[in-house]
């Protein structure tokens, strides 16, 4: 594959989508896979969020909830991969919605999708610092039994994670591909080291297979079925964020071919490694779920201590997920800033021209990055007001991103799956329908459930304020729509000039990329 030809075809295709290529294409497929894997960071996120699933279904929710979320998210990722192959632009979902929607509804549907997607990514940045701060507080609790953690303690650690991620993004942009390669190397190393160590140290006193695969616990106050479904939030968190590939797509060569593969691979790898890791932790846990749930150190650190019977050893192992979460927060912030930049570039935000600027010397959308950082810090203030902030922030990220995934897929389904043009990646027709419908159903169910309070009875203190966060987003976006959007926002450009498309095809054919037009339906005209 010749880089110069790749770059020319990519820039022509981006020009056809209405944008000038301003970002450097300095991510190889491997470094982009590293970024996507670092953002999902599945085994780390799943282990750090055990407190979500263990009280809501026990190990059955942990193991089989992940399998359920894995299958459904693979369907969503495969469905979105078709869009990415057809329209490789950093706008991602809101751009795709604009391309395939009914003509009169294009601005409004694209606007709503863009706001939901931007909000979901900011919440996901917050979840990285949240998980890291929770683990560090757990380390203190393990060594100081009398320690009584205050919410502001965790908030300060959260701020530290966020600021470090900002500094890396702002002043080490040229090194980000290497940071992402280091992230995937560190993550795989940590996965292997912790898995082997806990199994070796716990031998032969493993928990029973029944405990690992069939133990059910319900401490939520909800009926058993709803409690188990609430536990899906853990699996949903561990496998969300794969649209990062779309929002970074303008920074990799041969985007329409490599992007879809990376999107699917990262979900598959995350599901596989997450399943192996969680199964290993549960076998090495000692089999006492109640003590793990109630431990001041937190579930994952308590399991590491149960396996090693050594505080120093447990903390040393915890360094791997702590660093992984810092990598993840950095990578998520990178993607969030690119998503914000892309939406501002199309006029979707207040002061869009300001946030769509690319810093000439740093070569990155610095204003969008600063906005992402400030909003992440504000989002973290939920810490200070609610004991269920953990659930609220994670729910907000999973629900918002899930909705943004489902909207373009649902519109395409409603229009008979005939709205995508010839593309390099295309699902077989029967499987495509199955994947689309299963993915949409999963998003509908989880969107409703994940705004539920995590336990009953509901009080002002344990309320899931995810719904409040969404209400604020809806109010702001609605006001902005009536003030500016309905007059000036027409959505991204969707008319791909024939001469530019022919140039793209010529470049791709020169690189040995098969013309996909032979086996793909033509898009129908918008109504």
Short mmCIF file of N, CA and C in Angstrom, two decimals, residues 75-136:
data_model
loop_
_atom_site.label_atom_id
_atom_site.label_comp_id
_atom_site.label_asym_id
_atom_site.label_seq_id
_atom_site.Cartn_x
_atom_site.Cartn_y
_atom_site.Cartn_z
N UNK A 75 -22.70 -6.36 16.85
CA UNK A 75 -23.71 -6.06 15.84
C UNK A 75 -23.75 -4.56 15.53
N UNK A 76 -23.69 -3.74 16.57
CA UNK A 76 -23.67 -2.29 16.37
C UNK A 76 -22.42 -1.85 15.63
N UNK A 77 -21.26 -2.39 16.03
CA UNK A 77 -20.00 -2.00 15.40
C UNK A 77 -19.97 -2.40 13.93
N UNK A 78 -20.44 -3.61 13.62
CA UNK A 78 -20.48 -4.05 12.23
C UNK A 78 -21.43 -3.18 11.40
N UNK A 79 -22.55 -2.79 12.01
CA UNK A 79 -23.50 -1.92 11.32
C UNK A 79 -22.90 -0.55 11.03
N UNK A 80 -22.21 0.02 12.03
CA UNK A 80 -21.59 1.33 11.84
C UNK A 80 -20.40 1.27 10.89
N UNK A 81 -19.74 0.11 10.82
CA UNK A 81 -18.58 -0.04 9.94
C UNK A 81 -18.98 0.18 8.48
N UNK A 82 -20.20 -0.18 8.12
CA UNK A 82 -20.66 0.08 6.75
C UNK A 82 -20.74 1.58 6.49
N UNK A 83 -21.25 2.32 7.44
CA UNK A 83 -21.31 3.78 7.30
C UNK A 83 -19.91 4.37 7.20
N UNK A 84 -19.01 3.88 8.04
CA UNK A 84 -17.65 4.40 8.06
C UNK A 84 -16.94 4.16 6.74
N UNK A 85 -17.18 3.01 6.13
CA UNK A 85 -16.57 2.71 4.85
C UNK A 85 -17.10 3.63 3.75
N UNK A 86 -18.39 3.95 3.83
CA UNK A 86 -19.00 4.80 2.81
C UNK A 86 -18.66 6.27 3.00
N UNK A 87 -18.61 6.71 4.27
CA UNK A 87 -18.40 8.13 4.57
C UNK A 87 -17.37 8.28 5.69
N UNK A 88 -16.08 8.17 5.37
CA UNK A 88 -15.03 8.26 6.40
C UNK A 88 -14.71 9.70 6.79
N UNK A 89 -15.54 10.26 7.66
CA UNK A 89 -15.35 11.63 8.12
C UNK A 89 -15.42 11.67 9.64
N UNK A 90 -14.71 12.62 10.24
CA UNK A 90 -14.65 12.70 11.70
C UNK A 90 -16.00 13.00 12.34
N UNK A 91 -16.95 13.50 11.56
CA UNK A 91 -18.27 13.76 12.11
C UNK A 91 -18.98 12.50 12.56
N UNK A 92 -18.69 11.40 11.90
CA UNK A 92 -19.27 10.13 12.30
C UNK A 92 -20.79 10.13 12.23
N UNK A 93 -21.43 9.80 13.36
CA UNK A 93 -22.86 9.52 13.36
C UNK A 93 -23.72 10.67 12.86
N UNK A 94 -23.42 11.91 13.28
CA UNK A 94 -24.30 13.01 12.87
C UNK A 94 -24.16 13.28 11.38
N UNK A 95 -22.99 13.01 10.82
CA UNK A 95 -22.80 13.17 9.38
C UNK A 95 -23.57 12.08 8.63
N UNK A 96 -23.48 10.86 9.12
CA UNK A 96 -24.18 9.75 8.47
C UNK A 96 -25.69 9.97 8.49
N UNK A 97 -26.19 10.47 9.62
CA UNK A 97 -27.62 10.76 9.73
C UNK A 97 -28.04 11.79 8.68
N UNK A 98 -27.21 12.80 8.48
CA UNK A 98 -27.52 13.83 7.49
C UNK A 98 -27.57 13.26 6.08
N UNK A 99 -26.70 12.30 5.80
CA UNK A 99 -26.62 11.73 4.46
C UNK A 99 -27.85 10.89 4.13
N UNK A 100 -28.35 10.13 5.10
CA UNK A 100 -29.38 9.13 4.80
C UNK A 100 -30.79 9.54 5.21
N UNK A 101 -30.95 10.67 5.89
CA UNK A 101 -32.27 11.05 6.41
C UNK A 101 -33.17 11.61 5.32
N UNK A 102 -34.46 11.70 5.64
CA UNK A 102 -35.42 12.38 4.79
C UNK A 102 -35.03 13.85 4.71
N UNK A 103 -35.09 14.41 3.53
CA UNK A 103 -34.49 15.72 3.27
C UNK A 103 -34.96 16.80 4.24
N UNK A 104 -36.25 16.85 4.52
CA UNK A 104 -36.77 17.93 5.37
C UNK A 104 -36.32 17.80 6.82
N UNK A 105 -35.92 16.58 7.22
CA UNK A 105 -35.53 16.34 8.61
C UNK A 105 -34.02 16.32 8.82
N UNK A 106 -33.26 16.52 7.76
CA UNK A 106 -31.80 16.42 7.86
C UNK A 106 -31.22 17.34 8.93
N UNK A 107 -31.50 18.65 8.92
CA UNK A 107 -30.85 19.52 9.92
C UNK A 107 -31.16 19.13 11.36
N UNK A 108 -32.44 18.87 11.66
CA UNK A 108 -32.84 18.57 13.03
C UNK A 108 -32.27 17.24 13.51
N UNK A 109 -32.39 16.18 12.71
CA UNK A 109 -31.89 14.87 13.12
C UNK A 109 -30.37 14.87 13.26
N UNK A 110 -29.69 15.55 12.34
CA UNK A 110 -28.24 15.64 12.42
C UNK A 110 -27.81 16.43 13.66
N UNK A 111 -28.54 17.51 13.94
CA UNK A 111 -28.27 18.35 15.11
C UNK A 111 -28.40 17.55 16.40
N UNK A 112 -29.52 16.83 16.55
CA UNK A 112 -29.77 16.05 17.76
C UNK A 112 -28.70 14.98 17.94
N UNK A 113 -28.38 14.27 16.86
CA UNK A 113 -27.38 13.20 16.94
C UNK A 113 -26.01 13.76 17.32
N UNK A 114 -25.65 14.90 16.74
CA UNK A 114 -24.37 15.51 17.05
C UNK A 114 -24.25 15.91 18.51
N UNK A 115 -25.29 16.53 19.05
CA UNK A 115 -25.27 16.94 20.46
C UNK A 115 -25.20 15.73 21.39
N UNK A 116 -25.95 14.69 21.08
CA UNK A 116 -25.92 13.48 21.91
C UNK A 116 -24.54 12.85 21.87
N UNK A 117 -23.94 12.79 20.68
CA UNK A 117 -22.63 12.17 20.54
C UNK A 117 -21.54 12.95 21.26
N UNK A 118 -21.55 14.28 21.11
CA UNK A 118 -20.57 15.12 21.81
C UNK A 118 -20.71 14.94 23.32
N UNK A 119 -21.94 14.94 23.81
CA UNK A 119 -22.18 14.79 25.25
C UNK A 119 -21.73 13.43 25.75
N UNK A 120 -21.99 12.39 24.96
CA UNK A 120 -21.57 11.05 25.35
C UNK A 120 -20.07 10.92 25.48
N UNK A 121 -19.34 11.56 24.57
CA UNK A 121 -17.88 11.48 24.64
C UNK A 121 -17.32 12.25 25.83
N UNK A 122 -17.92 13.37 26.16
CA UNK A 122 -17.47 14.11 27.35
C UNK A 122 -17.72 13.28 28.60
N UNK A 123 -18.87 12.62 28.67
CA UNK A 123 -19.16 11.75 29.81
C UNK A 123 -18.20 10.58 29.86
N UNK A 124 -17.77 10.09 28.69
CA UNK A 124 -16.82 8.97 28.67
C UNK A 124 -15.44 9.41 29.14
N UNK A 125 -15.04 10.64 28.81
CA UNK A 125 -13.79 11.18 29.37
C UNK A 125 -13.88 11.17 30.89
N UNK A 126 -15.03 11.60 31.40
CA UNK A 126 -15.24 11.64 32.85
C UNK A 126 -15.15 10.25 33.47
N UNK A 127 -15.63 9.23 32.76
CA UNK A 127 -15.62 7.88 33.33
C UNK A 127 -14.21 7.35 33.52
N UNK A 128 -13.26 7.77 32.66
CA UNK A 128 -11.87 7.33 32.83
C UNK A 128 -11.27 7.83 34.13
N UNK A 129 -11.40 9.14 34.38
CA UNK A 129 -10.90 9.70 35.63
C UNK A 129 -11.65 9.17 36.83
N UNK A 130 -12.93 8.90 36.65
CA UNK A 130 -13.75 8.36 37.73
C UNK A 130 -13.26 6.98 38.17
N UNK A 131 -13.03 6.09 37.22
CA UNK A 131 -12.56 4.75 37.56
C UNK A 131 -11.18 4.80 38.20
N UNK A 132 -10.28 5.62 37.63
CA UNK A 132 -8.93 5.73 38.19
C UNK A 132 -8.94 6.27 39.60
N UNK A 133 -9.73 7.31 39.85
CA UNK A 133 -9.78 7.89 41.20
C UNK A 133 -10.37 6.91 42.20
N UNK A 134 -11.32 6.10 41.77
CA UNK A 134 -11.92 5.11 42.66
C UNK A 134 -10.89 4.05 43.07
N UNK A 135 -10.06 3.62 42.12
CA UNK A 135 -9.04 2.62 42.44
C UNK A 135 -8.00 3.18 43.41
N UNK A 136 -7.60 4.44 43.22
CA UNK A 136 -6.60 5.04 44.11
C UNK A 136 -7.15 5.20 45.53
#
